[in-house]
Structures are given as structure tokens and as C-alpha cells.
Short mmCIF file of C-alpha atoms in Angstrom, two decimals:
data_model
loop_
_atom_site.label_atom_id
_atom_site.label_comp_id
_atom_site.label_asym_id
_atom_site.label_seq_id
_atom_site.Cartn_x
_atom_site.Cartn_y
_atom_site.Cartn_z
CA MET A 1 48.26 49.35 20.12
CA ASN A 2 50.21 46.07 20.04
CA LYS A 3 48.16 42.88 20.50
CA SER A 4 49.54 40.08 22.59
CA PRO A 5 50.58 36.94 20.67
CA PHE A 6 48.14 34.91 22.77
CA ILE A 7 45.15 37.00 21.68
CA VAL A 8 46.18 36.85 18.01
CA LEU A 9 46.60 33.06 18.11
CA THR A 10 43.30 32.62 19.97
CA ALA A 11 41.44 34.70 17.40
CA LEU A 12 43.09 32.78 14.55
CA PHE A 13 42.21 29.43 16.13
CA ALA A 14 38.60 30.50 16.65
CA THR A 15 38.32 31.62 13.02
CA VAL A 16 39.70 28.33 11.73
CA PHE A 17 37.53 26.29 14.14
CA PHE A 18 34.25 27.98 13.25
CA SER A 19 35.12 27.90 9.57
CA CYS A 20 35.70 24.15 9.68
CA ALA A 21 32.56 23.55 11.74
CA GLU A 22 30.54 25.58 9.28
CA LYS A 23 31.92 23.62 6.33
CA GLU A 24 31.21 20.32 8.08
CA THR A 25 27.60 21.30 8.77
CA THR A 26 27.09 22.38 5.18
CA SER A 27 28.60 19.23 3.73
CA THR A 28 26.51 16.84 5.84
CA SER A 29 23.18 18.65 5.54
CA THR A 30 20.55 17.02 3.34
CA SER A 31 17.50 18.41 1.63
CA PRO A 32 14.04 17.09 2.60
CA ILE A 33 13.20 17.01 -1.11
CA GLN A 34 16.32 15.18 -2.25
CA GLU A 35 15.55 12.26 -4.56
CA LEU A 36 16.11 9.02 -2.63
CA GLN A 37 17.01 5.67 -4.13
CA PHE A 38 15.50 2.29 -3.33
CA GLU A 39 16.98 -1.03 -4.44
CA VAL A 40 15.48 -4.47 -4.96
CA VAL A 41 16.84 -6.91 -2.38
CA ASP A 42 14.59 -9.94 -2.93
CA SER A 43 11.40 -11.15 -4.59
CA ILE A 44 8.56 -13.56 -3.88
CA MET A 45 6.58 -15.44 -6.53
CA VAL A 46 3.34 -17.16 -5.49
CA ASP A 47 2.27 -19.91 -7.90
CA LEU A 48 -1.46 -19.22 -8.23
CA LEU A 49 -3.76 -18.63 -11.19
CA GLU A 50 -5.72 -16.05 -9.19
CA GLN A 51 -4.46 -12.63 -8.14
CA VAL A 52 -3.58 -12.25 -4.47
CA THR A 53 -2.64 -9.39 -2.18
CA ILE A 54 -0.44 -9.57 0.91
CA LEU A 55 -2.46 -8.67 3.99
CA ASP A 56 0.16 -9.08 6.70
CA TYR A 57 3.51 -10.59 7.65
CA LEU A 58 4.52 -12.50 10.82
CA PRO A 59 8.30 -12.18 11.32
CA SER A 60 8.56 -14.92 13.97
CA LYS A 61 7.32 -17.50 11.46
CA ASP A 62 8.51 -15.79 8.26
CA GLN A 63 4.96 -16.17 7.05
CA TYR A 64 2.61 -14.08 4.92
CA LEU A 65 -1.16 -13.85 5.14
CA MET A 66 -2.60 -13.40 1.64
CA LYS A 67 -6.04 -13.17 0.07
CA ASN A 68 -7.41 -13.41 -3.44
CA ASN A 69 -8.82 -10.13 -4.70
CA ARG A 70 -12.44 -11.07 -5.33
CA GLU A 71 -13.57 -14.10 -3.35
CA GLY A 72 -12.99 -15.08 0.27
CA ARG A 73 -10.02 -17.39 -0.08
CA VAL A 74 -7.02 -16.80 2.19
CA PHE A 75 -3.54 -18.31 2.08
CA LEU A 76 -0.66 -18.80 4.45
CA VAL A 77 2.52 -18.44 2.43
CA SER A 78 6.12 -19.01 3.49
CA GLY A 79 8.82 -16.41 3.09
CA ASN A 80 9.98 -18.03 -0.15
CA GLY A 81 6.50 -18.05 -1.71
CA GLU A 82 5.41 -21.62 -0.90
CA ILE A 83 1.67 -21.97 -0.20
CA GLN A 84 1.35 -23.70 3.16
CA GLU A 85 -2.40 -23.50 3.82
CA THR A 86 -5.54 -22.46 1.94
CA HIS A 87 -8.85 -21.61 3.65
CA GLU A 88 -12.25 -20.76 2.19
CA LEU A 89 -13.54 -18.10 4.56
CA GLY A 90 -15.97 -16.40 2.21
CA GLY A 91 -19.57 -17.58 2.53
CA GLU A 92 -22.62 -17.88 4.75
CA GLY A 93 -21.45 -20.70 7.00
CA PRO A 94 -20.94 -20.25 10.77
CA ASN A 95 -17.19 -20.28 10.26
CA GLN A 96 -17.28 -17.90 7.29
CA ILE A 97 -17.70 -14.20 6.44
CA MET A 98 -20.12 -12.93 3.79
CA GLY A 99 -17.63 -10.42 2.41
CA PHE A 100 -14.20 -9.13 3.41
CA MET A 101 -11.12 -7.56 1.89
CA GLU A 102 -8.77 -6.96 4.82
CA GLY A 103 -7.13 -9.17 7.42
CA ARG A 104 -4.25 -9.39 9.87
CA PHE A 105 -2.40 -11.84 12.06
CA TYR A 106 -3.92 -11.72 15.54
CA GLY A 107 -0.90 -12.28 17.74
CA GLU A 108 1.27 -15.34 17.12
CA SER A 109 -1.54 -17.85 16.65
CA GLY A 110 -4.67 -16.18 15.35
CA TYR A 111 -6.21 -14.10 12.58
CA VAL A 112 -8.68 -11.25 12.29
CA PHE A 113 -10.69 -10.12 9.27
CA LYS A 114 -12.80 -7.02 8.73
CA GLU A 115 -16.31 -7.76 7.47
CA LEU A 116 -17.41 -5.64 4.53
CA SER A 117 -20.93 -4.71 5.60
CA MET A 118 -23.13 -1.93 6.93
CA GLU A 119 -21.70 -2.48 10.43
CA MET A 120 -18.04 -3.42 9.78
CA PRO A 121 -17.47 -5.90 12.64
CA TYR A 122 -14.28 -7.95 12.99
CA HIS A 123 -14.11 -11.77 12.91
CA ILE A 124 -11.40 -13.41 14.99
CA TYR A 125 -10.07 -16.91 14.26
CA ASP A 126 -7.78 -19.25 16.15
CA ALA A 127 -4.66 -20.94 14.78
CA ASP A 128 -6.79 -23.55 12.99
CA PHE A 129 -8.97 -20.92 11.31
CA GLN A 130 -11.93 -21.67 13.56
CA LYS A 131 -13.95 -18.57 14.34
CA ILE A 132 -13.88 -17.74 18.03
CA ARG A 133 -15.47 -14.28 18.08
CA LYS A 134 -17.30 -11.64 16.12
CA THR A 135 -16.96 -8.12 17.54
CA LYS A 136 -19.42 -5.29 17.39
CA GLY A 137 -19.20 -3.04 14.36
CA THR A 138 -17.44 0.31 14.17
CA VAL A 139 -19.97 2.01 11.85
CA LYS A 140 -22.57 4.43 13.22
CA ASP A 141 -24.09 5.52 9.92
CA MET A 142 -22.91 4.13 6.57
CA MET A 143 -22.25 7.09 4.26
CA SER A 144 -19.16 6.13 2.28
CA LEU A 145 -17.29 3.01 1.28
CA ASN A 146 -13.73 2.81 0.02
CA ILE A 147 -12.30 -0.49 -1.24
CA THR A 148 -8.60 -0.83 -1.99
CA TYR A 149 -6.44 -3.89 -2.60
CA ASN A 150 -3.10 -2.67 -1.27
CA LYS A 151 -4.06 -0.80 1.88
CA GLN A 152 -5.04 -1.97 5.34
CA SER A 153 -7.35 0.31 7.32
CA PHE A 154 -6.56 -1.33 10.69
CA ALA A 155 -3.76 -2.84 12.74
CA VAL A 156 -3.51 -5.19 15.72
CA TYR A 157 -1.42 -4.32 18.76
CA GLU A 158 -0.85 -5.62 22.27
CA ASP A 159 -1.76 -3.60 25.35
CA ASN A 160 -1.03 -5.12 28.77
CA GLY A 161 -1.27 -8.66 27.45
CA GLU A 162 -4.47 -8.10 25.47
CA TYR A 163 -4.87 -7.55 21.74
CA LYS A 164 -6.65 -4.47 20.48
CA ILE A 165 -7.48 -3.13 17.04
CA VAL A 166 -6.77 0.43 15.93
CA GLY A 167 -8.01 1.77 12.64
CA GLU A 168 -9.93 4.16 10.41
CA GLU A 169 -13.70 4.58 10.42
CA PRO A 170 -15.02 7.41 8.23
CA ASN A 171 -18.56 6.31 9.12
CA SER A 172 -18.10 6.94 12.83
CA PHE A 173 -20.87 9.52 13.17
CA SER A 174 -24.48 10.02 12.21
CA ALA A 175 -25.41 12.29 9.31
CA ALA A 176 -28.42 13.39 11.37
CA ASP A 177 -26.06 14.81 14.02
CA ILE A 178 -23.43 16.31 11.71
CA ASN A 179 -24.55 18.64 8.91
CA PHE A 180 -21.64 19.60 6.67
CA GLU A 181 -23.35 22.77 5.49
CA THR A 182 -23.80 24.17 8.98
CA ILE A 183 -20.90 22.72 10.96
CA GLY A 184 -18.11 23.68 8.55
CA ALA A 185 -14.59 23.45 9.94
CA ASP A 186 -15.92 22.51 13.38
CA TYR A 187 -16.10 19.05 11.75
CA TYR A 188 -12.38 18.72 12.45
CA ASN A 189 -13.00 19.23 16.16
CA ARG A 190 -16.10 17.09 16.57
CA VAL A 191 -15.78 14.12 14.24
CA ASN A 192 -13.74 11.10 15.35
CA THR A 193 -12.76 9.03 12.33
CA GLY A 194 -10.24 6.79 14.12
CA PHE A 195 -11.04 4.08 16.62
CA ILE A 196 -9.63 1.61 19.11
CA LEU A 197 -11.57 -1.64 19.46
CA ASP A 198 -11.03 -3.23 22.86
CA VAL A 199 -11.73 -6.83 21.89
CA GLU A 200 -11.99 -8.20 25.43
CA GLN A 201 -14.51 -5.53 26.43
CA ASP A 202 -16.13 -5.55 22.97
CA SER A 203 -16.09 -1.76 23.20
CA VAL A 204 -15.27 0.83 20.54
CA TYR A 205 -13.46 4.06 21.51
CA TYR A 206 -13.48 6.70 18.80
CA LEU A 207 -10.49 8.98 18.20
CA ASN A 208 -10.18 12.45 16.74
CA VAL A 209 -7.31 12.03 14.27
CA PHE A 210 -7.25 15.50 12.73
CA PRO A 211 -3.92 16.73 14.18
CA ASP A 212 -4.21 19.73 16.51
CA ASP A 213 -1.71 21.73 14.45
CA TRP A 214 -3.02 20.66 11.04
CA SER A 215 -3.45 24.03 9.37
CA PHE A 216 -7.13 23.69 8.42
CA LYS A 217 -8.10 22.62 11.93
CA LYS A 218 -5.97 25.28 13.57
CA GLU A 219 -7.26 28.05 11.30
CA GLN A 220 -10.78 26.57 11.15
CA LYS A 221 -10.84 26.61 7.37
CA TRP A 222 -13.34 24.18 5.83
CA VAL A 223 -11.92 22.25 2.86
CA GLY A 224 -14.23 19.25 3.03
CA SER A 225 -14.09 16.13 5.17
CA SER A 226 -10.45 15.37 4.19
CA ASP A 227 -10.60 12.13 6.17
CA ALA A 228 -7.24 10.88 7.38
CA THR A 229 -5.52 7.63 6.51
CA LEU A 230 -3.64 5.97 9.38
CA SER A 231 -0.52 3.89 9.90
CA PHE A 232 0.65 2.16 13.06
CA ASP A 233 4.14 1.24 14.24
CA PRO A 234 3.91 -1.50 16.92
CA ALA A 235 7.59 -1.09 17.82
CA THR A 236 6.90 2.38 19.25
CA ASN A 237 3.12 2.21 19.78
CA THR A 238 2.89 5.19 17.46
CA LEU A 239 -0.11 6.08 15.34
CA SER A 240 0.32 8.44 12.39
CA SER A 241 -2.62 10.30 10.85
CA LEU A 242 -2.41 11.77 7.35
CA PRO A 243 -5.33 13.97 6.22
CA LYS A 244 -5.94 13.97 2.48
CA MET A 245 -5.66 17.75 2.16
CA GLY A 246 -2.73 19.96 3.15
CA SER A 247 0.90 19.06 3.80
CA GLN A 248 1.01 17.77 7.36
CA PHE A 249 0.47 14.58 9.32
CA GLY A 250 0.06 13.98 13.04
CA ILE A 251 1.85 11.64 15.42
CA TYR A 252 0.08 10.06 18.42
CA LYS A 253 1.00 7.62 21.16
CA LEU A 254 -1.54 4.98 22.12
CA GLU A 255 -2.20 4.89 25.85
CA GLY A 256 -4.97 2.62 27.03
CA ASN A 257 -7.97 3.32 24.84
CA THR A 258 -6.87 6.80 23.81
CA ALA A 259 -4.45 8.35 21.32
CA VAL A 260 -2.35 11.10 22.90
CA TYR A 261 -1.32 13.78 20.41
CA GLN A 262 2.44 14.37 20.16
CA LYS A 263 3.15 16.68 17.25
CA THR A 264 2.44 17.59 13.64
CA VAL A 265 5.03 17.01 10.91
CA SER A 266 5.18 19.17 7.79
CA VAL A 267 6.02 17.48 4.49
CA SER A 268 6.79 18.75 1.01
CA HIS A 269 7.10 17.67 -2.61
CA PRO A 270 7.80 19.93 -5.63
CA GLU A 271 4.85 18.44 -7.53
CA ARG A 272 2.27 19.34 -4.90
CA ASP A 273 3.64 22.39 -3.07
CA ASP A 274 2.00 24.92 -5.41
CA TYR A 275 -1.50 23.51 -4.99
CA GLU A 276 -3.87 25.05 -2.47
CA ALA A 277 -6.62 22.95 -0.94
CA ALA A 278 -10.14 24.31 -1.30
CA LEU A 279 -13.69 23.11 -0.84
CA GLY A 280 -15.15 21.24 -3.80
CA LEU A 281 -11.90 20.41 -5.60
CA ASN A 282 -12.10 17.24 -7.65
CA GLY A 283 -9.61 14.60 -6.56
CA LEU A 284 -8.10 14.52 -10.05
CA VAL A 285 -7.01 18.18 -9.96
CA TYR A 286 -5.65 18.28 -6.39
CA PRO A 287 -2.71 16.08 -5.31
CA GLY A 288 -4.35 14.67 -2.20
CA PHE A 289 -2.68 12.04 -0.05
CA SER A 290 -3.99 8.50 -0.45
CA ASP A 291 -1.88 6.37 1.89
CA ILE A 292 0.76 6.25 4.60
CA LYS A 293 2.66 3.09 5.51
CA ALA A 294 5.26 2.37 8.18
CA PHE A 295 8.32 0.28 7.26
CA GLY A 296 10.79 -0.05 10.10
CA SER A 297 11.72 3.42 11.38
CA TYR A 298 10.46 5.00 8.13
CA GLN A 299 7.14 5.98 6.67
CA ILE A 300 6.14 6.37 3.04
CA LEU A 301 3.40 8.85 2.09
CA THR A 302 1.67 8.44 -1.27
CA PHE A 303 -0.12 11.00 -3.43
CA PHE A 304 -1.13 11.28 -7.09
CA THR A 305 0.01 14.08 -9.35
CA PRO A 306 -2.99 16.10 -10.60
CA MET A 307 -4.43 16.53 -14.06
CA PRO A 308 -4.27 20.20 -15.21
CA GLU A 309 -7.57 21.78 -14.26
CA ASP A 310 -8.24 23.26 -17.71
CA ILE A 311 -7.86 19.83 -19.32
CA PHE A 312 -10.15 18.23 -16.75
CA ASN A 313 -12.77 20.95 -17.16
CA GLY A 314 -12.60 20.49 -20.92
CA PHE A 315 -13.57 16.84 -20.63
CA ARG A 316 -16.30 17.63 -18.13
CA ALA A 317 -17.74 20.31 -20.43
CA LYS A 318 -18.00 17.81 -23.29
CA SER A 319 -20.09 15.26 -21.41
CA GLU A 320 -21.44 14.37 -17.98
CA GLU A 321 -20.04 10.90 -18.58
CA TYR A 322 -16.55 12.20 -19.36
CA PHE A 323 -15.04 9.28 -17.44
CA ARG A 324 -16.17 6.94 -20.25
CA ASP A 325 -14.25 8.89 -22.87
CA PRO A 326 -11.14 6.94 -24.03
CA GLU A 327 -9.26 10.22 -24.40
CA PHE A 328 -10.05 11.05 -20.78
CA ASN A 329 -8.55 7.74 -19.65
CA GLU A 330 -5.47 8.48 -21.76
CA ALA A 331 -5.15 11.85 -20.01
CA VAL A 332 -5.42 10.18 -16.60
CA ALA A 333 -2.65 7.75 -17.55
CA LYS A 334 -0.51 10.66 -18.75
CA TYR A 335 -0.92 13.09 -15.84
CA VAL A 336 -1.97 11.10 -12.78
CA GLN A 337 1.11 9.37 -11.38
CA ARG A 338 2.05 8.10 -7.93
CA ARG A 339 4.66 10.08 -6.04
CA TYR A 340 6.12 9.46 -2.59
CA ILE A 341 7.49 11.33 0.43
CA ILE A 342 9.80 9.49 2.84
CA VAL A 343 9.85 10.31 6.55
CA LYS A 344 12.13 8.95 9.28
CA GLY A 345 10.86 9.50 12.81
CA ASP A 346 9.38 12.99 12.66
CA GLN A 347 11.57 14.38 9.86
CA GLN A 348 11.14 14.26 6.10
CA ILE A 349 14.35 12.87 4.61
CA GLY A 350 13.53 12.90 0.91
CA ILE A 351 11.16 12.06 -1.91
CA LEU A 352 10.74 9.20 -4.35
CA ASN A 353 9.33 9.91 -7.79
CA GLU A 354 9.49 6.37 -9.12
CA LEU A 355 9.77 2.94 -7.57
CA PRO A 356 12.75 0.84 -8.69
CA VAL A 357 10.28 -1.63 -10.24
CA ALA A 358 6.87 -1.10 -11.82
CA GLY A 359 4.11 -1.76 -9.31
CA VAL A 360 2.35 -0.51 -6.22
CA VAL A 361 3.41 -0.44 -2.56
CA ASN A 362 1.58 -3.33 -0.91
CA LEU A 363 2.99 -3.58 2.62
CA GLY A 364 5.71 -2.20 4.87
CA LEU A 365 7.75 -4.62 6.99
CA PRO A 366 9.30 -4.12 10.44
CA ASP A 367 12.82 -4.67 9.09
CA GLY A 368 12.63 -1.53 6.93
CA THR A 369 11.70 -3.13 3.62
CA LEU A 370 8.71 -2.43 1.40
CA LEU A 371 6.79 -5.06 -0.53
CA ILE A 372 5.90 -3.95 -4.06
CA LYS A 373 3.13 -5.79 -5.91
CA ALA A 374 4.52 -6.06 -9.45
CA ALA A 375 2.58 -4.51 -12.30
CA ASP A 376 0.98 -6.91 -14.76
CA GLY A 377 3.54 -8.19 -17.24
CA GLU A 378 3.03 -8.22 -21.00
CA VAL A 379 4.66 -11.59 -21.56
CA GLU A 380 4.86 -13.61 -18.37
CA ARG A 381 2.05 -14.25 -15.92
CA ASP A 382 3.75 -12.36 -13.11
CA TYR A 383 0.78 -10.80 -11.33
CA ASN A 384 1.64 -12.66 -8.11
CA LEU A 385 5.21 -11.40 -8.09
CA PHE A 386 6.23 -9.24 -5.13
CA TYR A 387 9.50 -7.34 -4.86
CA LYS A 388 11.23 -6.47 -1.61
CA VAL A 389 12.88 -3.06 -1.84
CA ARG A 390 14.99 -1.14 0.65
CA LEU A 391 16.15 2.45 0.96
CA VAL A 392 19.74 2.91 -0.20
CA GLU A 393 21.49 4.69 2.68
CA ASP A 394 24.91 6.36 2.53
#
């Protein structure tokens, strides 16, 4: 049967059109485990003999809030590294705090610091560093304490003209009420390790931050507490919750004094995909997540590559104090390395196996840059050198 010229041309056009569309889709698709590149765009050197960490950044004033690592001294530092103010907040005086590691800007003209104590209250200061309030604590029963120099466990945000604090609190429940041996995976339903502190009401509202679709919660499989680390994006009022175990994190929207679950995002990295979470695994042999930070519209997730289990067990078999063995420390340096997963919105866009400079991610900035605290130098005293790095986009 003869085909009409119109039908033949239509079929030919359709073939060419779909072929081109298919090629275009293939050429523009990207792999979620593609190796991304970051570049150094700037650096900041702070002229101090003591080591400092950046706690927060205020874009409107191009100003950093910094603190020395051991005492209670805080600094206001300009965007070019000039020290503008120094304040001794550590101590027993009425305007001081006995011990603290973390702090934030509190709006445009204030500061807030988290007291390191059995209660974990927050101290709020005015623009002149005069204490104006001490909140109630977020701890219900002190069971664990984690101190890090390059991670903030809380953030400040504005809700209807009032400032609130959102953060992590692993000690948000009483051990007398929650028995790990009997409750098992129901822990993920009952324990609320996030919180919102309504400063004006001086009230704490606890949040369940184990994502609804996180596999171990959904399947009710007990792999240990696997407490989540949080990050907050004030531009979108979005809270992200990253449990240590598994390969997923949750996204929430803050509404009033609650966190409304949105979705769970799956993430992947070749150096952790073959590891299965299980109860009792040592943190050195499982690549658990340790941090999540927002920087602009992106997030960076951090984990450590594991030591081979047979090597770890060999050290442990030799001595109960294996961690004092110099060869053990050499093995840690060899096998345990930071690796990163990069997410934009709710999609993984790639991985990063090595920062463009030696150091550790200190802070993410709203403009999409990351601040890297430089590793200690062998020649120069550069331990207060910070690099600004940015994702190289096509």
C-alpha cells in the first residue's frame, strides 16, 4: 500500500525530533556522584597569637563573631580580618558565662551564647555585650556531651518579629523514662532531640527530627540512637536533619513552634554505599555522618571514611588501651578521611573528596561560600587563616 507523502514526512520529523530530544537530555544529565570542584575566592587572616574559630557572620555589617578555642574571649572581626572589639565573657561575673563554646549574632544588634553546663541555657547580650537575659536550659537529663570547634548546634531566626533559637539537644529526655534495651526502634518515634526555644516566652518546644521516611524509623530497625545533626537556612525557614546512620536526611519547615516535615532526601557516596548500619558498630568502622551545613542554596554533608574492621579489631585485640598505640594513630591518619556530599535544594548534585585547601569546613555563608579553617602550617603561623571557597559551576 502506498503511504501518503504527508505521513512519511511526519514520521521522519517525529523520529528526528525525539532523537534530538533524547540526545539533549543525555548530554545535560549529571551524576549525583560526580566529583565537584571548589575554588578559593578569598582569604581572611586574623592577627592573634591564640587560635580562634568563626562562630557566625553578619552580612549587613560584613562582620564575623569569633571565639578563642579554650577560654571565654570573643572577638568582633571585620570582613578583611581586622579585630574591632574584644570581650572577656568567660568567668563568674554577672556579665559572664562560666563556660561556653558556641555563639551567634542575635539579630542586627545582639549576641547569644550557649552555656556549657548540666542545663545548657542561653545567654543573650545587647550590642554593648551587656547581658540582658539568661534562658531556661534545654537539657532534661545530661547523658552525653559533644564538644566541637567547627560546628554550631543552634541557629537564630526571626518569627513574626521575635527571635527564636532552633537547635540540637541529645539530652532532651530522661534515662528513667527511656530504656534503650526495651524501647528499641520506638526510640525514633518517641525521642525529640531537636528544639525550638521561644525566648520571649522562655519556653522550650522539643522536636522529633528523625525523618518520617528515614529507613530505620520507617522499618523500625534499631541501630542505636543515631542522633541527628541539624542545619538551618533562614532564607527559606528550612531545617535539615541528618541522622548519623543511613543515607538520608529530612527537610522541615518551621511554623510557629513546630517543625513540619516535608520530605526525605537520599544521598550517596562510593566510599560509604557498601556499608550497612548495625547496632554496636564502632564509629571508626562505619562511615557515619558528622555534620551538615547550609551555604546559600546548597548544603554540604560530612562523613569520615572508615578504618577496615579487621585492622581495627586487631588493635583492639592487642590492648584495651589501643587508642594509645602510636601505630593505631597512624592507621587512623591513613584510613579516616573527611569526605563530602553536596546537595542543592532537595537533590544531590555531586560529591567532594578533597577540599581545594587543607583544613576543615568552619562555616557556611548565605552568599554560597564556605569558610575553611586552614590546617596548621609547618613554617608560618597560619592557624588563624580562613579561606573562602565557592563551588565551580558550569
